Coordinates of C-alpha atoms in Angstrom, one line a residue:
M504 CA -14.7 7.8 -23.8
T505 CA -12.5 4.5 -23.7
P506 CA -11.1 3.1 -26.9
A507 CA -13.6 0.2 -26.7
H508 CA -16.6 3.1 -27.0
R509 CA -16.5 4.2 -30.4
P510 CA -19.1 6.7 -31.7
L511 CA -22.3 5.2 -32.9
A512 CA -22.6 4.9 -36.5
A513 CA -25.6 6.4 -38.3
H514 CA -28.5 4.4 -38.2
T515 CA -28.9 2.4 -41.5
G516 CA -31.6 -0.1 -40.5
R517 CA -29.3 -2.6 -40.0
L518 CA -28.6 -4.4 -36.8
R519 CA -26.4 -2.4 -34.3
I520 CA -23.9 -5.2 -32.8
V521 CA -21.7 -4.8 -29.5
G522 CA -18.9 -7.3 -29.6
A523 CA -17.9 -8.5 -26.1
I524 CA -14.5 -9.9 -25.1
R525 CA -13.4 -11.3 -21.6
L526 CA -10.2 -12.7 -20.9
S527 CA -8.8 -14.2 -17.6
R528 CA -5.1 -14.5 -17.9
L529 CA -4.7 -17.2 -15.1
T530 CA -7.3 -19.5 -16.5
D531 CA -7.4 -18.8 -20.2
A532 CA -3.6 -18.5 -21.1
T533 CA -4.3 -20.0 -24.6
T534 CA -7.2 -17.5 -25.7
S535 CA -6.1 -14.1 -26.9
P536 CA -8.3 -11.0 -27.4
E537 CA -7.4 -10.9 -31.0
V538 CA -8.8 -14.4 -31.5
Q539 CA -12.1 -13.4 -29.7
E540 CA -12.3 -10.4 -31.9
D541 CA -11.9 -12.1 -35.0
V542 CA -14.5 -14.7 -34.3
V543 CA -16.9 -12.0 -33.4
E544 CA -16.3 -9.9 -36.5
T545 CA -17.2 -13.0 -38.5
A546 CA -20.4 -13.7 -36.7
A547 CA -21.6 -10.2 -37.0
Q548 CA -21.0 -10.3 -40.8
R549 CA -23.0 -13.7 -40.8
V550 CA -25.8 -11.9 -38.7
G551 CA -25.6 -8.8 -41.2
G552 CA -25.2 -5.8 -38.8
D553 CA -22.7 -3.2 -38.0
I554 CA -20.4 -3.4 -35.1
V555 CA -20.7 -0.1 -33.1
G556 CA -18.7 -0.9 -30.0
W557 CA -16.6 -3.2 -28.1
A558 CA -17.0 -4.5 -24.4
K559 CA -13.2 -5.6 -23.8
D560 CA -12.7 -6.8 -20.2
I561 CA -9.2 -8.0 -19.9
D562 CA -8.0 -9.7 -16.6
V563 CA -11.6 -10.4 -15.4
S564 CA -12.7 -13.6 -14.1
A565 CA -16.4 -14.6 -14.9
L566 CA -16.7 -16.5 -11.9
K567 CA -15.6 -13.6 -9.5
T568 CA -17.8 -10.8 -11.3
T569 CA -21.1 -10.6 -12.9
P570 CA -21.7 -9.0 -16.2
W571 CA -22.6 -5.6 -14.4
D572 CA -19.4 -5.6 -12.3
R573 CA -17.1 -5.4 -15.4
E574 CA -16.4 -2.0 -16.8
E575 CA -16.6 -2.2 -20.4
L576 CA -19.7 -4.7 -20.4
S577 CA -21.7 -2.7 -18.0
Y578 CA -21.1 0.6 -20.1
W579 CA -23.4 -1.0 -22.9
L580 CA -25.6 -3.0 -20.5
D581 CA -26.5 0.4 -19.1
R582 CA -27.3 1.9 -22.7
P583 CA -29.8 -0.8 -24.1
D584 CA -31.2 2.2 -26.6
E585 CA -27.7 2.1 -28.4
W586 CA -27.6 -1.4 -29.6
D587 CA -29.5 -4.6 -30.8
V588 CA -27.5 -7.6 -30.5
M589 CA -24.2 -8.6 -28.5
I590 CA -22.1 -11.2 -29.5
W591 CA -19.8 -13.2 -27.7
Q592 CA -16.9 -16.0 -28.9
R593 CA -18.5 -18.6 -26.3
M594 CA -20.7 -18.7 -23.4
D595 CA -18.0 -18.9 -20.9
R596 CA -16.8 -15.6 -22.3
A597 CA -20.1 -14.1 -20.8
V598 CA -20.8 -16.0 -17.6
R599 CA -19.7 -19.1 -15.8
S600 CA -22.7 -18.8 -13.2
M601 CA -26.2 -19.8 -13.6
A602 CA -27.4 -16.9 -11.8
D603 CA -25.5 -14.6 -13.9
M604 CA -27.0 -16.3 -17.0
A605 CA -30.2 -15.9 -15.7
D606 CA -29.8 -12.2 -14.9
L607 CA -28.6 -11.7 -18.3
G608 CA -31.5 -13.7 -20.0
R609 CA -34.0 -11.6 -18.0
Y610 CA -32.2 -8.4 -19.4
A611 CA -32.4 -9.5 -22.9
K612 CA -36.0 -10.4 -22.5
Q613 CA -37.1 -7.3 -20.8
H614 CA -35.2 -5.0 -23.4
R615 CA -35.9 -7.4 -26.6
K616 CA -32.1 -7.8 -27.0
R617 CA -30.6 -10.9 -29.3
L618 CA -27.6 -12.6 -27.4
I619 CA -25.3 -14.7 -29.6
F620 CA -22.5 -17.1 -29.1
A621 CA -20.5 -17.6 -32.2
S622 CA -19.3 -21.0 -31.1
G623 CA -22.1 -23.0 -29.3
P624 CA -22.6 -26.6 -28.7
G625 CA -20.6 -28.6 -31.6
G626 CA -19.3 -25.6 -33.1
D627 CA -22.2 -24.1 -34.4
R628 CA -23.7 -20.4 -33.8
L629 CA -25.9 -20.4 -30.7
E630 CA -28.6 -17.5 -30.4
L631 CA -30.7 -17.5 -27.1
D632 CA -34.4 -17.0 -27.9
F633 CA -36.3 -15.9 -24.7
S634 CA -39.6 -16.2 -26.0
S635 CA -40.1 -19.9 -24.9
P636 CA -39.4 -21.8 -21.6
M637 CA -37.6 -24.4 -23.4
S638 CA -35.2 -22.0 -24.6
E639 CA -34.7 -20.6 -21.1
L640 CA -34.0 -24.3 -19.6
I641 CA -31.4 -24.7 -22.4
M642 CA -29.8 -21.6 -21.6
L643 CA -29.5 -22.6 -17.8
I644 CA -28.3 -26.2 -18.6
L645 CA -25.4 -24.6 -20.9
A646 CA -24.8 -21.9 -17.9
F647 CA -24.6 -24.9 -15.3
A648 CA -22.0 -26.5 -17.8
A649 CA -19.7 -23.3 -17.9
Q650 CA -20.2 -23.0 -14.2
L651 CA -18.8 -26.4 -13.6
E652 CA -16.2 -26.0 -16.0
G653 CA -14.9 -22.7 -14.2
Q654 CA -14.7 -24.4 -10.9
T655 CA -13.0 -27.3 -12.5
I656 CA -10.2 -25.1 -13.9
M657 CA -10.0 -23.2 -10.6
E658 CA -9.5 -26.5 -8.7
R659 CA -6.9 -27.5 -11.1
N660 CA -5.0 -24.3 -11.0
K661 CA -4.9 -24.4 -6.9
G662 CA -3.6 -27.8 -7.3
A663 CA -0.8 -26.9 -9.7
A664 CA 0.1 -23.7 -7.5
A665 CA 0.4 -25.8 -4.4
H666 CA 2.5 -28.3 -6.3
L667 CA 4.9 -25.5 -7.6
Q668 CA 5.1 -24.0 -4.2
S669 CA 6.1 -27.2 -2.8
L670 CA 8.9 -27.5 -5.1
G671 CA 9.9 -23.5 -4.2
R672 CA 8.9 -22.4 -7.5
W673 CA 6.8 -19.2 -8.2
S674 CA 3.3 -20.5 -9.0
G675 CA 2.3 -17.5 -11.0
G676 CA -0.3 -14.8 -10.4
K677 CA 0.3 -11.3 -9.5
V678 CA 3.9 -10.3 -9.6
P679 CA 4.9 -8.5 -6.4
Y680 CA 6.4 -5.1 -6.3
G681 CA 10.0 -5.1 -6.7
Y682 CA 10.2 -8.4 -8.8
K683 CA 10.4 -9.7 -12.3
P684 CA 9.5 -13.3 -13.1
G685 CA 12.0 -15.4 -15.1
R686 CA 13.3 -18.7 -15.8
H687 CA 15.9 -20.5 -13.2
V688 CA 17.4 -23.5 -13.1
F689 CA 17.1 -25.1 -9.3
E690 CA 19.4 -27.4 -7.1
D691 CA 17.5 -30.4 -8.3
G692 CA 18.4 -29.7 -11.9
N693 CA 15.0 -28.7 -13.0
E694 CA 13.9 -25.5 -14.5
G695 CA 11.0 -23.2 -13.4
W696 CA 9.7 -19.8 -12.7
W697 CA 11.5 -17.5 -10.1
L698 CA 11.2 -14.1 -9.0
F699 CA 14.2 -11.8 -9.6
A700 CA 14.8 -8.2 -8.2
H701 CA 13.8 -6.0 -10.8
T702 CA 16.0 -3.0 -11.5
D703 CA 15.8 -0.5 -14.3
K704 CA 18.0 2.3 -15.5
E705 CA 15.1 4.5 -15.1
P706 CA 14.9 5.2 -11.3
K707 CA 10.8 5.6 -10.9
R708 CA 10.5 2.1 -12.6
S709 CA 13.4 0.2 -10.7
T710 CA 10.7 -1.1 -8.2
A711 CA 13.5 -3.2 -6.3
D712 CA 15.2 0.0 -5.4
I713 CA 12.0 1.9 -5.0
R714 CA 11.0 -0.7 -2.2
R715 CA 14.4 -1.0 -0.7
H716 CA 14.3 2.8 -0.1
M717 CA 10.7 2.6 1.4
T718 CA 12.4 0.2 3.9
A719 CA 15.2 2.6 4.7
L720 CA 12.6 5.7 4.9
A721 CA 10.6 3.4 7.4
I722 CA 13.5 2.5 9.4
A723 CA 14.4 6.1 9.7
G724 CA 11.3 7.0 11.6
R725 CA 9.3 8.2 8.5
S726 CA 5.5 7.7 8.6
Y727 CA 3.3 6.0 6.1
S728 CA 2.3 9.3 4.8
E729 CA 5.9 10.8 4.4
I730 CA 6.8 7.7 2.4
L731 CA 3.5 8.1 0.3
R732 CA 4.5 11.7 -0.5
W733 CA 8.1 10.7 -1.4
L734 CA 6.7 8.0 -3.9
E735 CA 4.4 10.7 -5.5
E736 CA 6.9 13.3 -5.5
M737 CA 9.6 11.0 -7.5
G738 CA 6.6 9.6 -9.7
A739 CA 7.4 5.9 -8.6
V740 CA 5.6 3.4 -10.7
T741 CA 2.5 2.1 -9.0
P742 CA 2.0 -1.6 -8.3
K743 CA -0.9 -1.9 -11.0
N744 CA 1.5 -0.4 -13.6
H745 CA 4.4 -2.5 -12.6
R746 CA 2.2 -5.6 -12.9
A747 CA 1.1 -4.1 -16.4
L748 CA 4.9 -4.0 -17.4
M749 CA 5.7 -7.2 -16.1
A750 CA 2.9 -8.8 -18.2
D751 CA 3.9 -10.9 -21.4
P752 CA 3.4 -8.9 -23.5
P753 CA 3.5 -5.9 -21.6
R754 CA 0.2 -4.1 -21.3
P755 CA -0.6 -0.1 -21.4
V756 CA -0.1 1.6 -18.3
D757 CA -2.8 3.4 -16.3
N758 CA -2.1 7.1 -16.1
E759 CA -4.7 7.4 -13.6
S760 CA -3.2 4.8 -11.3
K761 CA -2.2 6.4 -7.9
W762 CA -0.5 5.3 -4.8
Q763 CA -2.7 4.7 -1.7
L764 CA -1.6 5.0 1.8
T765 CA -2.9 1.3 2.5
V766 CA -0.9 0.0 -0.2
V767 CA 2.4 1.6 1.4
R768 CA 1.7 0.0 4.7
E769 CA 0.7 -3.6 3.2
M770 CA 4.0 -3.4 1.2
L771 CA 6.3 -2.7 4.3
L772 CA 4.3 -5.2 6.3
S773 CA 4.4 -8.1 3.6
P774 CA 7.1 -10.7 4.1
A775 CA 6.9 -11.0 0.2
M776 CA 10.0 -8.9 0.1
R777 CA 12.0 -11.5 1.7
G778 CA 11.1 -14.0 -1.1
H779 CA 8.3 -15.5 0.6
T780 CA 5.2 -17.1 -0.6
V781 CA 2.3 -15.0 0.8
K782 CA -1.2 -16.1 0.9
K783 CA -4.0 -13.4 0.3
D784 CA -4.6 -13.1 3.9
G785 CA -1.0 -11.8 4.5
T786 CA 0.1 -15.2 6.1
V787 CA 3.4 -17.2 4.8
V788 CA 3.0 -20.4 3.3
R789 CA 5.2 -22.9 5.0
D790 CA 6.4 -26.6 4.4
A791 CA 6.0 -29.5 6.6
E792 CA 8.9 -28.4 8.9
G793 CA 7.5 -24.9 9.3
A794 CA 10.3 -23.1 7.3
P795 CA 8.9 -20.5 5.0
V796 CA 8.4 -21.4 1.2
L797 CA 10.6 -19.2 -1.3
Q798 CA 9.3 -18.1 -4.6
G799 CA 12.2 -15.4 -5.2
E800 CA 15.2 -14.0 -4.0
P801 CA 15.1 -11.7 -0.9
L802 CA 15.1 -7.9 -1.5
V803 CA 16.3 -7.0 2.0
D804 CA 18.3 -9.3 4.5
D805 CA 16.9 -11.0 7.9
D806 CA 18.4 -8.2 10.0
T807 CA 16.8 -5.2 7.9
W808 CA 13.7 -7.0 7.9
H809 CA 13.4 -7.4 11.6
T810 CA 14.6 -3.8 12.2
L811 CA 11.8 -2.8 9.9
Q812 CA 9.1 -4.5 11.7
D813 CA 10.4 -2.9 15.0
A814 CA 10.1 0.5 13.5
L815 CA 6.7 -0.2 12.2
K816 CA 5.6 -1.4 15.6
V817 CA 6.7 1.8 16.8
L818 CA 5.1 3.8 14.2
A819 CA 1.8 1.8 14.9
T820 CA 1.6 2.6 18.8
G821 CA 3.1 5.9 18.6
N822 CA 4.2 7.7 21.6
A823 CA 2.4 6.0 24.9
G824 CA 3.0 8.9 27.2
P825 CA -0.2 11.0 28.0
R826 CA -2.0 13.0 25.3
R827 CA -1.3 16.9 25.2
K828 CA -4.0 19.4 25.2
D829 CA -1.8 22.1 23.3
A830 CA 0.4 20.0 20.9
H831 CA 1.8 23.0 18.9
H832 CA 4.5 23.2 16.4
L833 CA 7.1 23.9 18.8
L834 CA 6.2 22.0 21.8
G835 CA 9.4 20.9 23.6
V836 CA 11.5 23.4 21.4
A837 CA 10.4 26.7 22.4
V838 CA 10.8 27.8 26.1
C839 CA 10.3 30.8 28.0
G840 CA 13.5 32.7 29.1
P841 CA 12.9 34.0 32.6
C842 CA 11.6 30.5 33.7
G843 CA 12.8 27.8 31.3
Q844 CA 9.4 26.3 30.9
N845 CA 7.3 25.4 27.6
V846 CA 5.6 28.3 26.2
Y847 CA 2.0 27.3 25.0
M848 CA -0.1 28.2 22.1
N849 CA -3.0 30.9 22.6
W850 CA -4.9 32.9 20.2
Y851 CA -7.2 36.3 20.3
M852 CA -9.1 37.9 17.6
E853 CA -7.6 41.1 16.3
K854 CA -9.3 44.3 17.1
K855 CA -9.0 47.7 15.3
G856 CA -10.1 51.1 16.3
K857 CA -10.1 53.1 19.8
G858 CA -12.4 53.8 22.8
A859 CA -16.0 53.1 21.6
N860 CA -15.0 52.4 17.9
V861 CA -13.0 49.2 18.9
R862 CA -14.4 46.3 16.6
Q863 CA -13.0 42.7 16.1
T864 CA -11.5 42.1 12.5
G865 CA -12.4 38.5 12.3
V866 CA -8.7 37.8 11.9
K867 CA -7.4 35.2 14.2
K868 CA -4.1 35.8 15.8
E869 CA -1.8 33.0 17.2
V870 CA 0.8 33.6 19.9
F871 CA 3.1 31.8 22.0
R872 CA 2.7 32.9 25.9
C873 CA 3.9 31.8 29.3
N874 CA 1.6 32.5 32.1
G875 CA 4.5 33.3 34.5
K876 CA 3.5 31.1 37.2
H877 CA 7.1 29.8 37.4
H878 CA 8.6 33.2 37.6
A879 CA 10.5 34.6 40.6
P880 CA 9.1 37.6 42.2
D881 CA 11.7 39.9 40.9
S882 CA 11.9 38.3 37.4
P883 CA 10.5 40.0 34.1
P884 CA 6.8 39.5 33.3
A885 CA 5.3 36.6 31.5
V886 CA 6.3 36.5 27.8
S887 CA 4.1 36.6 24.7
I888 CA 5.1 36.8 21.2
G889 CA 3.4 36.4 17.9
A890 CA 3.5 32.7 16.8
Q891 CA 4.2 33.0 13.2
A892 CA 7.2 35.2 13.7
V893 CA 8.7 32.7 15.9
L894 CA 8.1 29.8 13.2
D895 CA 9.7 32.0 10.5
F896 CA 12.7 32.6 12.8
T897 CA 12.8 28.9 13.8
E898 CA 12.9 27.8 10.2
T899 CA 15.6 30.3 9.0
Q900 CA 18.0 29.4 11.7
F901 CA 17.4 25.5 11.5
L902 CA 18.2 25.7 7.7
A903 CA 21.1 27.9 8.1
H904 CA 22.7 25.6 11.0
V905 CA 21.9 22.2 9.9
G906 CA 20.0 22.5 6.5
P907 CA 23.1 21.6 4.1
L908 CA 24.1 18.4 6.5
R909 CA 23.1 15.0 5.6
R910 CA 20.7 13.4 8.0
T911 CA 21.7 10.6 10.2
Q912 CA 19.6 8.0 12.0
V913 CA 20.2 5.9 14.9
I914 CA 19.1 2.3 14.3
R915 CA 18.6 0.1 17.4
R916 CA 19.5 -3.3 16.4
P917 CA 17.5 -5.8 18.5
A918 CA 19.3 -8.7 20.8
V919 CA 19.9 -11.7 19.0
D920 CA 18.9 -14.3 21.8
H921 CA 17.6 -17.7 20.9
R922 CA 17.6 -19.4 24.5
A923 CA 13.8 -19.0 24.9
E924 CA 13.2 -20.9 21.5
I925 CA 16.1 -23.4 22.4
A926 CA 14.0 -24.1 25.5
D927 CA 10.8 -24.7 23.8
L928 CA 12.5 -26.9 21.2
K929 CA 13.8 -29.2 24.2
E930 CA 10.4 -29.5 25.4
D931 CA 9.0 -30.4 22.1
I932 CA 11.9 -33.2 21.4
E933 CA 11.1 -34.7 24.9
E934 CA 7.4 -34.9 24.0
L935 CA 7.8 -36.1 20.6
S936 CA 10.3 -38.8 21.7
T937 CA 7.6 -40.1 24.3
R938 CA 4.9 -40.2 21.7
L939 CA 7.3 -41.9 19.2
V940 CA 7.5 -45.0 21.4
S941 CA 3.9 -45.7 21.2
M942 CA 3.3 -45.1 17.4
R943 CA 3.5 -47.5 14.5
G944 CA 3.1 -47.0 10.8
A945 CA 2.7 -44.0 9.0
A946 CA 2.0 -41.9 12.4
A947 CA 5.4 -42.9 13.6
D948 CA 7.0 -41.8 10.2
A949 CA 5.4 -38.4 10.7
I950 CA 6.4 -38.0 14.3
A951 CA 10.0 -39.0 13.4
G952 CA 9.9 -36.2 10.6
Q953 CA 8.8 -33.8 13.0
L954 CA 11.3 -35.0 15.7
Q955 CA 14.3 -34.8 13.0
A956 CA 13.2 -31.2 12.1
R957 CA 13.0 -30.1 15.7
S958 CA 16.5 -31.6 16.4
D959 CA 18.2 -30.0 13.3
R960 CA 16.7 -26.8 14.5
L961 CA 18.1 -27.2 17.9
A962 CA 21.7 -28.0 16.9
S963 CA 21.7 -24.9 14.5
L964 CA 20.5 -22.5 17.3
E965 CA 22.9 -24.0 20.1
G966 CA 25.9 -22.9 17.9
L967 CA 24.8 -19.2 17.7
P968 CA 26.2 -16.9 20.2
V969 CA 24.0 -14.3 22.1
I970 CA 24.3 -10.7 20.8
P971 CA 23.2 -7.9 22.9
A972 CA 21.1 -5.1 21.6
R973 CA 23.0 -2.4 19.9
E974 CA 22.9 1.0 18.4
E975 CA 24.3 2.1 15.0
V976 CA 24.5 5.7 13.4
V977 CA 23.5 5.4 9.6
E978 CA 23.7 8.1 7.0
L979 CA 20.7 8.7 5.0
D980 CA 20.7 9.9 1.3
T981 CA 18.8 13.1 2.3
T982 CA 20.1 16.5 3.8
W983 CA 18.0 18.0 6.6
A984 CA 16.9 20.9 4.1
D985 CA 15.6 18.2 2.1
D986 CA 13.4 16.7 4.4
W987 CA 12.3 19.9 5.8
H988 CA 11.2 21.3 2.6
A989 CA 9.4 17.7 1.6
A990 CA 7.4 18.1 4.9
K991 CA 5.9 21.4 3.2
T992 CA 4.2 22.7 6.1
W993 CA 4.4 22.9 9.9
G994 CA 3.4 19.8 11.7
P995 CA 4.6 16.7 13.6
A996 CA 7.5 15.9 10.8
R997 CA 9.0 19.4 11.2
R998 CA 8.7 19.2 15.2
Q999 CA 10.5 15.9 15.2
M1000 CA 13.5 17.2 13.1
L1001 CA 13.8 20.1 15.4
L1002 CA 13.8 17.6 18.4
S1003 CA 16.1 15.3 16.9
V1004 CA 18.9 17.9 16.7
G1005 CA 18.1 19.2 20.0
A1006 CA 17.0 22.5 18.9
R1007 CA 15.7 25.1 21.3
V1008 CA 14.1 28.4 20.8
T1009 CA 14.3 30.6 23.9
V1010 CA 11.8 33.7 23.8
W1011 CA 12.6 36.7 26.1
P1012 CA 10.5 39.7 27.3
P1013 CA 11.0 42.6 25.0
K1014 CA 13.3 45.5 25.9
R1015 CA 11.6 48.0 23.9
W1016 CA 8.2 48.7 21.7
R1017 CA 7.9 46.3 19.0
E1018 CA 11.5 44.7 19.3
P1019 CA 12.1 42.5 16.4
V1020 CA 11.8 38.7 17.0
E1021 CA 15.5 38.1 16.1
E1022 CA 16.7 40.3 19.1
R1023 CA 13.8 38.7 21.3
C1024 CA 14.7 34.9 20.5
T1025 CA 17.9 32.7 20.6
F1026 CA 18.4 29.5 18.5
E1027 CA 20.6 26.7 20.1
L1028 CA 21.6 23.2 19.1
G1029 CA 22.5 20.1 21.0
T1030 CA 19.9 20.7 24.0
H1031 CA 18.2 17.3 24.0
V1032 CA 14.9 16.6 25.6
D1033 CA 13.6 13.8 27.2
P1034 CA 10.3 13.3 25.4
A1035 CA 8.8 11.3 28.1
Q1036 CA 9.6 13.4 30.8
D1037 CA 8.7 16.4 28.6
E1038 CA 5.3 15.0 28.3
L1039 CA 4.7 14.6 32.0
D1040 CA 5.9 17.9 33.0
D1041 CA 3.8 19.4 30.6
V1042 CA 0.7 17.6 31.6
A1043 CA 1.4 18.9 35.2
Y1044 CA 1.9 22.5 33.8
Q1045 CA -1.6 22.3 31.9
E1046 CA -3.4 21.0 35.0
S1047 CA -2.1 23.9 37.1
L1048 CA -3.4 26.5 34.6

């Protein structure tokens, strides 16, 4: 039961009234829920009834939602037996569409409900009577006026937003994760809204630091799922609750709000963290010269942004090599001692009993096995060993050798080479210069502006050096043990850690019956595997089976 859904009062013969409130912060900033509530309560007293519940839909646009799409209002519309009258402050609080008003009118007529608007035309109370065609016509005319007003407001807001964007101001709307809006004096001496990096004493609410750490994790090769798990484990505030806290005044947080994988991906791909103004479709708003329009300070520098995008491309494409048929947890790590080839995963159903009494237990046993095809004639036979015992051995050895050490990551910095863009700019300048000769008036001014912008860009690029691609070793905030335990179960993340440190587990044939796994296996570090060659070798091996 939400706060707006109070228990029904005992039926006293008086009218049962539901008060309906709707507020769209972007278009109705001067109308508060408290004002609407006071007006509705006054109207309820005049009607002579008891308010049995409220439908309070905040941050909801009537142009974009029907009455049945609003959580609180739909709750009462689906329960017509629990109320008699519904009261709004004005008609535009209920609908801004003729179609929605027609649907609401049919609903009221079918269920014999009274719809009242406390402030109708001229300020008087308006009650819709659906018993006559003339009343329905008046209802649609008023709904058309509300619809026209709503569309006018939308166009006005779009125009105001475009003007603010052209000035390099934040135009309002949803606050991007990592930012907090504030007043700022710009270079032209005017004051306006600007987005500042948002930090907080409480780490799980310091959204700028959270977004920067997400960037660092992605650059370090973590998957979207791993980053999502990190956000959940630290209790990071969700984007929905961040916007609630940034509202003025702050709104209550939603304790049920959760992080989603798609949200993590969109945040890492969005140029909004560079301070750029981004449209709903994800594209960057640009000025007449093609430069991004800013709305706030950047959370990351340009080099970090481009490194992040390169890392995300690798994450999206994954390994381009051939698919494996047995991609087990120690692929490329566990090898057969006598032949040095990768062991592969196999399984069998455990059996109990002897002779004619042998039966399957239904328990699946997994083993690492080498088929011995690459063994020399005088070498020991093919090895086979319980998979779980080897996994436990590998985990113990890995944590003992490198667990306490801080992780490092090799960051590949892309080359900085603008020669291709310089060549394109020279071609554009030559073309624009040719066109300018034949132009007059406003067309010539536009071409001249484009020509000057490209010339300025060319001058700035020609002074930059060509920097070759390079690699840097970056120390991360976590240890190998932290990341190993964060992975929780065996999978690609743990296998990648083993490959990163060049771990190798060598399995040898047993020397005696039931020899412990510690005596059959050895663990080494620094044996680096070429993943691409390993893939090709293993495919050939699989095809030879």
